[in-house]
């Protein structure tokens, strides 16, 4: 029975190492690709940049969440707490970024269109508006 526990512990340990490697290498690599796509000549590739940023955000949040789940199911309590705190921080960081993006988009949005039949009155002149 001990060999089955040892083998499952070895496999989950290797998966944790792989997740850490993907997290530590994958996120900076995706961010680098986003920078390269955004600085393209003559004009940056916005769709490509957004895709790389999305990939970085998914890796940034998914790897610690998966590592926390693995640690919880294999009984690694201390590592589960550490990965859990890292996962909460990463998810909070990404959600704050999404909120700030939505807020900036709301501020950049133009004014709503004027209603149909709208006629502006100007001072110092004749009124061409109907009813005025």
PDB file of N, CA, C and O in Angstrom, residues 45-112:
ATOM      1  N   UNK A  45      -0.155  45.022 -33.708  1.00  0.00           N
ATOM      2  CA  UNK A  45      -1.235  44.047 -33.878  1.00  0.00           C
ATOM      3  C   UNK A  45      -2.015  43.968 -32.568  1.00  0.00           C
ATOM      4  O   UNK A  45      -1.628  43.254 -31.646  1.00  0.00           O
ATOM      5  N   UNK A  46      -3.111  44.732 -32.462  1.00  0.00           N
ATOM      6  CA  UNK A  46      -3.889  44.786 -31.222  1.00  0.00           C
ATOM      7  C   UNK A  46      -4.517  43.436 -30.880  1.00  0.00           C
ATOM      8  O   UNK A  46      -4.539  43.042 -29.723  1.00  0.00           O
ATOM      9  N   UNK A  47      -5.019  42.741 -31.890  1.00  0.00           N
ATOM     10  CA  UNK A  47      -5.656  41.439 -31.628  1.00  0.00           C
ATOM     11  C   UNK A  47      -4.631  40.440 -31.101  1.00  0.00           C
ATOM     12  O   UNK A  47      -4.903  39.694 -30.157  1.00  0.00           O
ATOM     13  N   UNK A  48      -3.459  40.427 -31.710  1.00  0.00           N
ATOM     14  CA  UNK A  48      -2.402  39.534 -31.245  1.00  0.00           C
ATOM     15  C   UNK A  48      -1.930  39.880 -29.846  1.00  0.00           C
ATOM     16  O   UNK A  48      -1.696  39.004 -29.014  1.00  0.00           O
ATOM     17  N   UNK A  49      -1.807  41.164 -29.574  1.00  0.00           N
ATOM     18  CA  UNK A  49      -1.386  41.614 -28.251  1.00  0.00           C
ATOM     19  C   UNK A  49      -2.421  41.215 -27.194  1.00  0.00           C
ATOM     20  O   UNK A  49      -2.063  40.713 -26.126  1.00  0.00           O
ATOM     21  N   UNK A  50      -3.699  41.412 -27.505  1.00  0.00           N
ATOM     22  CA  UNK A  50      -4.755  41.032 -26.563  1.00  0.00           C
ATOM     23  C   UNK A  50      -4.789  39.529 -26.330  1.00  0.00           C
ATOM     24  O   UNK A  50      -5.045  39.072 -25.211  1.00  0.00           O
ATOM     25  N   UNK A  51      -4.544  38.750 -27.382  1.00  0.00           N
ATOM     26  CA  UNK A  51      -4.535  37.291 -27.233  1.00  0.00           C
ATOM     27  C   UNK A  51      -3.393  36.848 -26.313  1.00  0.00           C
ATOM     28  O   UNK A  51      -3.586  35.979 -25.452  1.00  0.00           O
ATOM     29  N   UNK A  52      -2.209  37.434 -26.486  1.00  0.00           N
ATOM     30  CA  UNK A  52      -1.078  37.074 -25.631  1.00  0.00           C
ATOM     31  C   UNK A  52      -1.301  37.527 -24.190  1.00  0.00           C
ATOM     32  O   UNK A  52      -0.921  36.834 -23.249  1.00  0.00           O
ATOM     33  N   UNK A  53      -1.917  38.690 -24.002  1.00  0.00           N
ATOM     34  CA  UNK A  53      -2.211  39.159 -22.648  1.00  0.00           C
ATOM     35  C   UNK A  53      -3.240  38.250 -21.964  1.00  0.00           C
ATOM     36  O   UNK A  53      -3.128  37.969 -20.770  1.00  0.00           O
ATOM     37  N   UNK A  54      -4.222  37.788 -22.733  1.00  0.00           N
ATOM     38  CA  UNK A  54      -5.207  36.861 -22.185  1.00  0.00           C
ATOM     39  C   UNK A  54      -4.549  35.541 -21.796  1.00  0.00           C
ATOM     40  O   UNK A  54      -4.848  34.983 -20.732  1.00  0.00           O
ATOM     41  N   UNK A  55      -3.652  35.052 -22.648  1.00  0.00           N
ATOM     42  CA  UNK A  55      -2.940  33.806 -22.329  1.00  0.00           C
ATOM     43  C   UNK A  55      -2.105  33.972 -21.063  1.00  0.00           C
ATOM     44  O   UNK A  55      -2.077  33.076 -20.208  1.00  0.00           O
ATOM     45  N   UNK A  56      -1.452  35.117 -20.914  1.00  0.00           N
ATOM     46  CA  UNK A  56      -0.653  35.365 -19.709  1.00  0.00           C
ATOM     47  C   UNK A  56      -1.542  35.400 -18.473  1.00  0.00           C
ATOM     48  O   UNK A  56      -1.191  34.845 -17.427  1.00  0.00           O
ATOM     49  N   UNK A  57      -2.701  36.030 -18.583  1.00  0.00           N
ATOM     50  CA  UNK A  57      -3.616  36.111 -17.437  1.00  0.00           C
ATOM     51  C   UNK A  57      -4.155  34.734 -17.066  1.00  0.00           C
ATOM     52  O   UNK A  57      -4.288  34.417 -15.877  1.00  0.00           O
ATOM     53  N   UNK A  58      -4.455  33.919 -18.052  1.00  0.00           N
ATOM     54  CA  UNK A  58      -4.971  32.566 -17.774  1.00  0.00           C
ATOM     55  C   UNK A  58      -3.902  31.726 -17.089  1.00  0.00           C
ATOM     56  O   UNK A  58      -4.168  31.060 -16.081  1.00  0.00           O
ATOM     57  N   UNK A  59      -2.677  31.757 -17.595  1.00  0.00           N
ATOM     58  CA  UNK A  59      -1.593  30.994 -16.977  1.00  0.00           C
ATOM     59  C   UNK A  59      -1.313  31.525 -15.572  1.00  0.00           C
ATOM     60  O   UNK A  59      -1.104  30.760 -14.635  1.00  0.00           O
ATOM     61  N   UNK A  60      -1.320  32.854 -15.437  1.00  0.00           N
ATOM     62  CA  UNK A  60      -1.017  33.507 -14.166  1.00  0.00           C
ATOM     63  C   UNK A  60      -1.989  33.092 -13.068  1.00  0.00           C
ATOM     64  O   UNK A  60      -1.598  32.961 -11.909  1.00  0.00           O
ATOM     65  N   UNK A  61      -3.248  32.866 -13.430  1.00  0.00           N
ATOM     66  CA  UNK A  61      -4.245  32.494 -12.428  1.00  0.00           C
ATOM     67  C   UNK A  61      -4.476  30.984 -12.344  1.00  0.00           C
ATOM     68  O   UNK A  61      -4.689  30.455 -11.254  1.00  0.00           O
ATOM     69  N   UNK A  62      -4.441  30.293 -13.465  1.00  0.00           N
ATOM     70  CA  UNK A  62      -4.795  28.870 -13.472  1.00  0.00           C
ATOM     71  C   UNK A  62      -3.733  27.996 -12.805  1.00  0.00           C
ATOM     72  O   UNK A  62      -4.085  27.032 -12.104  1.00  0.00           O
ATOM     73  N   UNK A  63      -2.467  28.302 -12.998  1.00  0.00           N
ATOM     74  CA  UNK A  63      -1.417  27.447 -12.431  1.00  0.00           C
ATOM     75  C   UNK A  63      -1.466  27.406 -10.902  1.00  0.00           C
ATOM     76  O   UNK A  63      -1.446  26.312 -10.321  1.00  0.00           O
ATOM     77  N   UNK A  64      -1.552  28.541 -10.203  1.00  0.00           N
ATOM     78  CA  UNK A  64      -1.646  28.450  -8.742  1.00  0.00           C
ATOM     79  C   UNK A  64      -2.948  27.808  -8.248  1.00  0.00           C
ATOM     80  O   UNK A  64      -2.953  27.109  -7.227  1.00  0.00           O
ATOM     81  N   UNK A  65      -4.043  28.028  -8.968  1.00  0.00           N
ATOM     82  CA  UNK A  65      -5.315  27.412  -8.570  1.00  0.00           C
ATOM     83  C   UNK A  65      -5.218  25.889  -8.707  1.00  0.00           C
ATOM     84  O   UNK A  65      -5.633  25.147  -7.801  1.00  0.00           O
ATOM     85  N   UNK A  66      -4.665  25.420  -9.818  1.00  0.00           N
ATOM     86  CA  UNK A  66      -4.491  23.973 -10.004  1.00  0.00           C
ATOM     87  C   UNK A  66      -3.528  23.398  -8.969  1.00  0.00           C
ATOM     88  O   UNK A  66      -3.765  22.305  -8.434  1.00  0.00           O
ATOM     89  N   UNK A  67      -2.451  24.112  -8.678  1.00  0.00           N
ATOM     90  CA  UNK A  67      -1.487  23.642  -7.685  1.00  0.00           C
ATOM     91  C   UNK A  67      -2.138  23.563  -6.303  1.00  0.00           C
ATOM     92  O   UNK A  67      -1.885  22.617  -5.548  1.00  0.00           O
ATOM     93  N   UNK A  68      -2.980  24.524  -5.987  1.00  0.00           N
ATOM     94  CA  UNK A  68      -3.697  24.489  -4.703  1.00  0.00           C
ATOM     95  C   UNK A  68      -4.600  23.264  -4.637  1.00  0.00           C
ATOM     96  O   UNK A  68      -4.639  22.566  -3.617  1.00  0.00           O
ATOM     97  N   UNK A  69      -5.328  23.010  -5.712  1.00  0.00           N
ATOM     98  CA  UNK A  69      -6.197  21.833  -5.741  1.00  0.00           C
ATOM     99  C   UNK A  69      -5.434  20.540  -5.583  1.00  0.00           C
ATOM    100  O   UNK A  69      -5.853  19.639  -4.846  1.00  0.00           O
ATOM    101  N   UNK A  70      -4.303  20.421  -6.248  1.00  0.00           N
ATOM    102  CA  UNK A  70      -3.483  19.208  -6.127  1.00  0.00           C
ATOM    103  C   UNK A  70      -2.992  19.038  -4.690  1.00  0.00           C
ATOM    104  O   UNK A  70      -3.030  17.942  -4.136  1.00  0.00           O
ATOM    105  N   UNK A  71      -2.541  20.136  -4.088  1.00  0.00           N
ATOM    106  CA  UNK A  71      -2.047  20.063  -2.705  1.00  0.00           C
ATOM    107  C   UNK A  71      -3.159  19.708  -1.720  1.00  0.00           C
ATOM    108  O   UNK A  71      -2.933  18.966  -0.764  1.00  0.00           O
ATOM    109  N   UNK A  72      -4.353  20.223  -1.953  1.00  0.00           N
ATOM    110  CA  UNK A  72      -5.476  19.903  -1.064  1.00  0.00           C
ATOM    111  C   UNK A  72      -5.819  18.423  -1.163  1.00  0.00           C
ATOM    112  O   UNK A  72      -6.022  17.747  -0.147  1.00  0.00           O
ATOM    113  N   UNK A  73      -5.871  17.887  -2.373  1.00  0.00           N
ATOM    114  CA  UNK A  73      -6.265  16.490  -2.553  1.00  0.00           C
ATOM    115  C   UNK A  73      -5.178  15.500  -2.145  1.00  0.00           C
ATOM    116  O   UNK A  73      -5.480  14.351  -1.853  1.00  0.00           O
ATOM    117  N   UNK A  74      -3.919  15.938  -2.120  1.00  0.00           N
ATOM    118  CA  UNK A  74      -2.844  15.016  -1.723  1.00  0.00           C
ATOM    119  C   UNK A  74      -2.422  15.218  -0.275  1.00  0.00           C
ATOM    120  O   UNK A  74      -1.494  14.565   0.186  1.00  0.00           O
ATOM    121  N   UNK A  75      -3.077  16.127   0.444  1.00  0.00           N
ATOM    122  CA  UNK A  75      -2.810  16.278   1.874  1.00  0.00           C
ATOM    123  C   UNK A  75      -1.598  17.130   2.202  1.00  0.00           C
ATOM    124  O   UNK A  75      -1.081  17.053   3.316  1.00  0.00           O
ATOM    125  N   UNK A  76      -1.137  17.917   1.295  1.00  0.00           N
ATOM    126  CA  UNK A  76      -0.011  18.826   1.559  1.00  0.00           C
ATOM    127  C   UNK A  76      -0.577  20.139   2.088  1.00  0.00           C
ATOM    128  O   UNK A  76      -0.813  21.076   1.340  1.00  0.00           O
ATOM    129  N   UNK A  77      -0.760  20.225   3.372  1.00  0.00           N
ATOM    130  CA  UNK A  77      -1.491  21.333   3.979  1.00  0.00           C
ATOM    131  C   UNK A  77      -0.735  22.653   3.856  1.00  0.00           C
ATOM    132  O   UNK A  77      -1.306  23.664   3.444  1.00  0.00           O
ATOM    133  N   UNK A  78       0.526  22.654   4.202  1.00  0.00           N
ATOM    134  CA  UNK A  78       1.296  23.901   4.168  1.00  0.00           C
ATOM    135  C   UNK A  78       1.406  24.420   2.741  1.00  0.00           C
ATOM    136  O   UNK A  78       1.204  25.612   2.475  1.00  0.00           O
ATOM    137  N   UNK A  79       1.707  23.533   1.813  1.00  0.00           N
ATOM    138  CA  UNK A  79       1.803  23.953   0.407  1.00  0.00           C
ATOM    139  C   UNK A  79       0.450  24.415  -0.118  1.00  0.00           C
ATOM    140  O   UNK A  79       0.380  25.330  -0.934  1.00  0.00           O
ATOM    141  N   UNK A  80      -0.621  23.779   0.341  1.00  0.00           N
ATOM    142  CA  UNK A  80      -1.956  24.207  -0.094  1.00  0.00           C
ATOM    143  C   UNK A  80      -2.232  25.631   0.360  1.00  0.00           C
ATOM    144  O   UNK A  80      -2.782  26.443  -0.397  1.00  0.00           O
ATOM    145  N   UNK A  81      -1.861  25.955   1.590  1.00  0.00           N
ATOM    146  CA  UNK A  81      -2.046  27.332   2.072  1.00  0.00           C
ATOM    147  C   UNK A  81      -1.185  28.316   1.278  1.00  0.00           C
ATOM    148  O   UNK A  81      -1.658  29.395   0.906  1.00  0.00           O
ATOM    149  N   UNK A  82       0.054  27.946   1.021  1.00  0.00           N
ATOM    150  CA  UNK A  82       0.947  28.849   0.271  1.00  0.00           C
ATOM    151  C   UNK A  82       0.414  29.059  -1.135  1.00  0.00           C
ATOM    152  O   UNK A  82       0.283  30.205  -1.597  1.00  0.00           O
ATOM    153  N   UNK A  83       0.119  27.965  -1.828  1.00  0.00           N
ATOM    154  CA  UNK A  83      -0.407  28.100  -3.189  1.00  0.00           C
ATOM    155  C   UNK A  83      -1.763  28.790  -3.194  1.00  0.00           C
ATOM    156  O   UNK A  83      -2.089  29.526  -4.117  1.00  0.00           O
ATOM    157  N   UNK A  84      -2.570  28.549  -2.172  1.00  0.00           N
ATOM    158  CA  UNK A  84      -3.870  29.204  -2.084  1.00  0.00           C
ATOM    159  C   UNK A  84      -3.742  30.708  -1.949  1.00  0.00           C
ATOM    160  O   UNK A  84      -4.467  31.470  -2.603  1.00  0.00           O
ATOM    161  N   UNK A  85      -2.826  31.162  -1.099  1.00  0.00           N
ATOM    162  CA  UNK A  85      -2.596  32.599  -0.958  1.00  0.00           C
ATOM    163  C   UNK A  85      -2.066  33.214  -2.248  1.00  0.00           C
ATOM    164  O   UNK A  85      -2.478  34.309  -2.648  1.00  0.00           O
ATOM    165  N   UNK A  86      -1.158  32.505  -2.911  1.00  0.00           N
ATOM    166  CA  UNK A  86      -0.644  32.988  -4.196  1.00  0.00           C
ATOM    167  C   UNK A  86      -1.772  33.039  -5.223  1.00  0.00           C
ATOM    168  O   UNK A  86      -1.882  34.004  -5.997  1.00  0.00           O
ATOM    169  N   UNK A  87      -2.634  32.020  -5.228  1.00  0.00           N
ATOM    170  CA  UNK A  87      -3.748  31.988  -6.175  1.00  0.00           C
ATOM    171  C   UNK A  87      -4.717  33.138  -5.932  1.00  0.00           C
ATOM    172  O   UNK A  87      -5.163  33.800  -6.877  1.00  0.00           O
ATOM    173  N   UNK A  88      -5.027  33.408  -4.663  1.00  0.00           N
ATOM    174  CA  UNK A  88      -5.932  34.519  -4.349  1.00  0.00           C
ATOM    175  C   UNK A  88      -5.317  35.848  -4.782  1.00  0.00           C
ATOM    176  O   UNK A  88      -5.997  36.700  -5.360  1.00  0.00           O
ATOM    177  N   UNK A  89      -4.032  36.017  -4.535  1.00  0.00           N
ATOM    178  CA  UNK A  89      -3.355  37.249  -4.946  1.00  0.00           C
ATOM    179  C   UNK A  89      -3.362  37.398  -6.473  1.00  0.00           C
ATOM    180  O   UNK A  89      -3.620  38.487  -6.992  1.00  0.00           O
ATOM    181  N   UNK A  90      -3.096  36.321  -7.182  1.00  0.00           N
ATOM    182  CA  UNK A  90      -3.062  36.372  -8.653  1.00  0.00           C
ATOM    183  C   UNK A  90      -4.441  36.666  -9.230  1.00  0.00           C
ATOM    184  O   UNK A  90      -4.578  37.490 -10.132  1.00  0.00           O
ATOM    185  N   UNK A  91      -5.453  35.995  -8.712  1.00  0.00           N
ATOM    186  CA  UNK A  91      -6.813  36.232  -9.196  1.00  0.00           C
ATOM    187  C   UNK A  91      -7.241  37.667  -8.889  1.00  0.00           C
ATOM    188  O   UNK A  91      -7.828  38.353  -9.737  1.00  0.00           O
ATOM    189  N   UNK A  92      -6.910  38.145  -7.699  1.00  0.00           N
ATOM    190  CA  UNK A  92      -7.230  39.532  -7.354  1.00  0.00           C
ATOM    191  C   UNK A  92      -6.528  40.525  -8.256  1.00  0.00           C
ATOM    192  O   UNK A  92      -7.121  41.525  -8.686  1.00  0.00           O
ATOM    193  N   UNK A  93      -5.277  40.256  -8.564  1.00  0.00           N
ATOM    194  CA  UNK A  93      -4.514  41.132  -9.445  1.00  0.00           C
ATOM    195  C   UNK A  93      -5.127  41.180 -10.848  1.00  0.00           C
ATOM    196  O   UNK A  93      -5.280  42.249 -11.433  1.00  0.00           O
ATOM    197  N   UNK A  94      -5.509  40.024 -11.377  1.00  0.00           N
ATOM    198  CA  UNK A  94      -6.107  39.977 -12.718  1.00  0.00           C
ATOM    199  C   UNK A  94      -7.484  40.643 -12.715  1.00  0.00           C
ATOM    200  O   UNK A  94      -7.819  41.400 -13.635  1.00  0.00           O
ATOM    201  N   UNK A  95      -8.281  40.398 -11.691  1.00  0.00           N
ATOM    202  CA  UNK A  95      -9.605  41.032 -11.622  1.00  0.00           C
ATOM    203  C   UNK A  95      -9.490  42.550 -11.496  1.00  0.00           C
ATOM    204  O   UNK A  95     -10.280  43.287 -12.094  1.00  0.00           O
ATOM    205  N   UNK A  96      -8.510  43.032 -10.749  1.00  0.00           N
ATOM    206  CA  UNK A  96      -8.300  44.477 -10.642  1.00  0.00           C
ATOM    207  C   UNK A  96      -7.914  45.055 -11.999  1.00  0.00           C
ATOM    208  O   UNK A  96      -8.373  46.118 -12.392  1.00  0.00           O
ATOM    209  N   UNK A  97      -7.068  44.339 -12.736  1.00  0.00           N
ATOM    210  CA  UNK A  97      -6.697  44.787 -14.076  1.00  0.00           C
ATOM    211  C   UNK A  97      -7.894  44.839 -15.015  1.00  0.00           C
ATOM    212  O   UNK A  97      -8.044  45.777 -15.796  1.00  0.00           O
ATOM    213  N   UNK A  98      -8.749  43.827 -14.934  1.00  0.00           N
ATOM    214  CA  UNK A  98      -9.952  43.828 -15.771  1.00  0.00           C
ATOM    215  C   UNK A  98     -10.881  44.971 -15.403  1.00  0.00           C
ATOM    216  O   UNK A  98     -11.482  45.611 -16.274  1.00  0.00           O
ATOM    217  N   UNK A  99     -11.015  45.241 -14.099  1.00  0.00           N
ATOM    218  CA  UNK A  99     -11.852  46.356 -13.657  1.00  0.00           C
ATOM    219  C   UNK A  99     -11.295  47.684 -14.165  1.00  0.00           C
ATOM    220  O   UNK A  99     -12.047  48.536 -14.646  1.00  0.00           O
ATOM    221  N   UNK A 100      -9.995  47.861 -14.059  1.00  0.00           N
ATOM    222  CA  UNK A 100      -9.376  49.111 -14.517  1.00  0.00           C
ATOM    223  C   UNK A 100      -9.531  49.261 -16.036  1.00  0.00           C
ATOM    224  O   UNK A 100      -9.762  50.364 -16.533  1.00  0.00           O
ATOM    225  N   UNK A 101      -9.416  48.159 -16.760  1.00  0.00           N
ATOM    226  CA  UNK A 101      -9.626  48.191 -18.215  1.00  0.00           C
ATOM    227  C   UNK A 101     -11.049  48.609 -18.549  1.00  0.00           C
ATOM    228  O   UNK A 101     -11.277  49.439 -19.435  1.00  0.00           O
ATOM    229  N   UNK A 102     -12.019  48.026 -17.855  1.00  0.00           N
ATOM    230  CA  UNK A 102     -13.422  48.376 -18.105  1.00  0.00           C
ATOM    231  C   UNK A 102     -13.688  49.824 -17.732  1.00  0.00           C
ATOM    232  O   UNK A 102     -14.432  50.529 -18.429  1.00  0.00           O
ATOM    233  N   UNK A 103     -13.089  50.276 -16.659  1.00  0.00           N
ATOM    234  CA  UNK A 103     -13.261  51.665 -16.218  1.00  0.00           C
ATOM    235  C   UNK A 103     -12.689  52.632 -17.250  1.00  0.00           C
ATOM    236  O   UNK A 103     -13.304  53.644 -17.577  1.00  0.00           O
ATOM    237  N   UNK A 104     -11.506  52.328 -17.782  1.00  0.00           N
ATOM    238  CA  UNK A 104     -10.894  53.180 -18.797  1.00  0.00           C
ATOM    239  C   UNK A 104     -11.727  53.176 -20.081  1.00  0.00           C
ATOM    240  O   UNK A 104     -11.874  54.207 -20.734  1.00  0.00           O
ATOM    241  N   UNK A 105     -12.269  52.031 -20.452  1.00  0.00           N
ATOM    242  CA  UNK A 105     -13.114  51.957 -21.652  1.00  0.00           C
ATOM    243  C   UNK A 105     -14.373  52.802 -21.463  1.00  0.00           C
ATOM    244  O   UNK A 105     -14.837  53.456 -22.395  1.00  0.00           O
ATOM    245  N   UNK A 106     -14.924  52.797 -20.253  1.00  0.00           N
ATOM    246  CA  UNK A 106     -16.117  53.600 -19.964  1.00  0.00           C
ATOM    247  C   UNK A 106     -15.790  55.089 -20.056  1.00  0.00           C
ATOM    248  O   UNK A 106     -16.586  55.872 -20.567  1.00  0.00           O
ATOM    249  N   UNK A 107     -14.625  55.473 -19.581  1.00  0.00           N
ATOM    250  CA  UNK A 107     -14.236  56.889 -19.632  1.00  0.00           C
ATOM    251  C   UNK A 107     -13.933  57.349 -21.057  1.00  0.00           C
ATOM    252  O   UNK A 107     -14.125  58.518 -21.385  1.00  0.00           O
ATOM    253  N   UNK A 108     -13.434  56.448 -21.903  1.00  0.00           N
ATOM    254  CA  UNK A 108     -13.098  56.794 -23.291  1.00  0.00           C
ATOM    255  C   UNK A 108     -14.306  56.772 -24.217  1.00  0.00           C
ATOM    256  O   UNK A 108     -14.229  57.249 -25.338  1.00  0.00           O
ATOM    257  N   UNK A 109     -15.401  56.190 -23.764  1.00  0.00           N
ATOM    258  CA  UNK A 109     -16.586  56.080 -24.615  1.00  0.00           C
ATOM    259  C   UNK A 109     -17.139  57.474 -24.898  1.00  0.00           C
ATOM    260  O   UNK A 109     -17.209  58.327 -24.021  1.00  0.00           O
ATOM    261  N   UNK A 110     -17.522  57.690 -26.135  1.00  0.00           N
ATOM    262  CA  UNK A 110     -18.051  58.984 -26.541  1.00  0.00           C
ATOM    263  C   UNK A 110     -19.422  59.253 -25.949  1.00  0.00           C
ATOM    264  O   UNK A 110     -20.059  58.371 -25.375  1.00  0.00           O
ATOM    265  N   UNK A 111     -19.873  60.492 -26.100  1.00  0.00           N
ATOM    266  CA  UNK A 111     -21.199  60.825 -25.574  1.00  0.00           C
ATOM    267  C   UNK A 111     -22.285  60.105 -26.372  1.00  0.00           C
ATOM    268  O   UNK A 111     -22.088  59.759 -27.536  1.00  0.00           O
ATOM    269  N   UNK A 112     -23.436  59.895 -25.774  1.00  0.00           N
ATOM    270  CA  UNK A 112     -24.510  59.210 -26.504  1.00  0.00           C
ATOM    271  C   UNK A 112     -24.998  60.090 -27.657  1.00  0.00           C
ATOM    272  O   UNK A 112     -24.915  61.320 -27.597  1.00  0.00           O
TER     273      UNK A 112
END
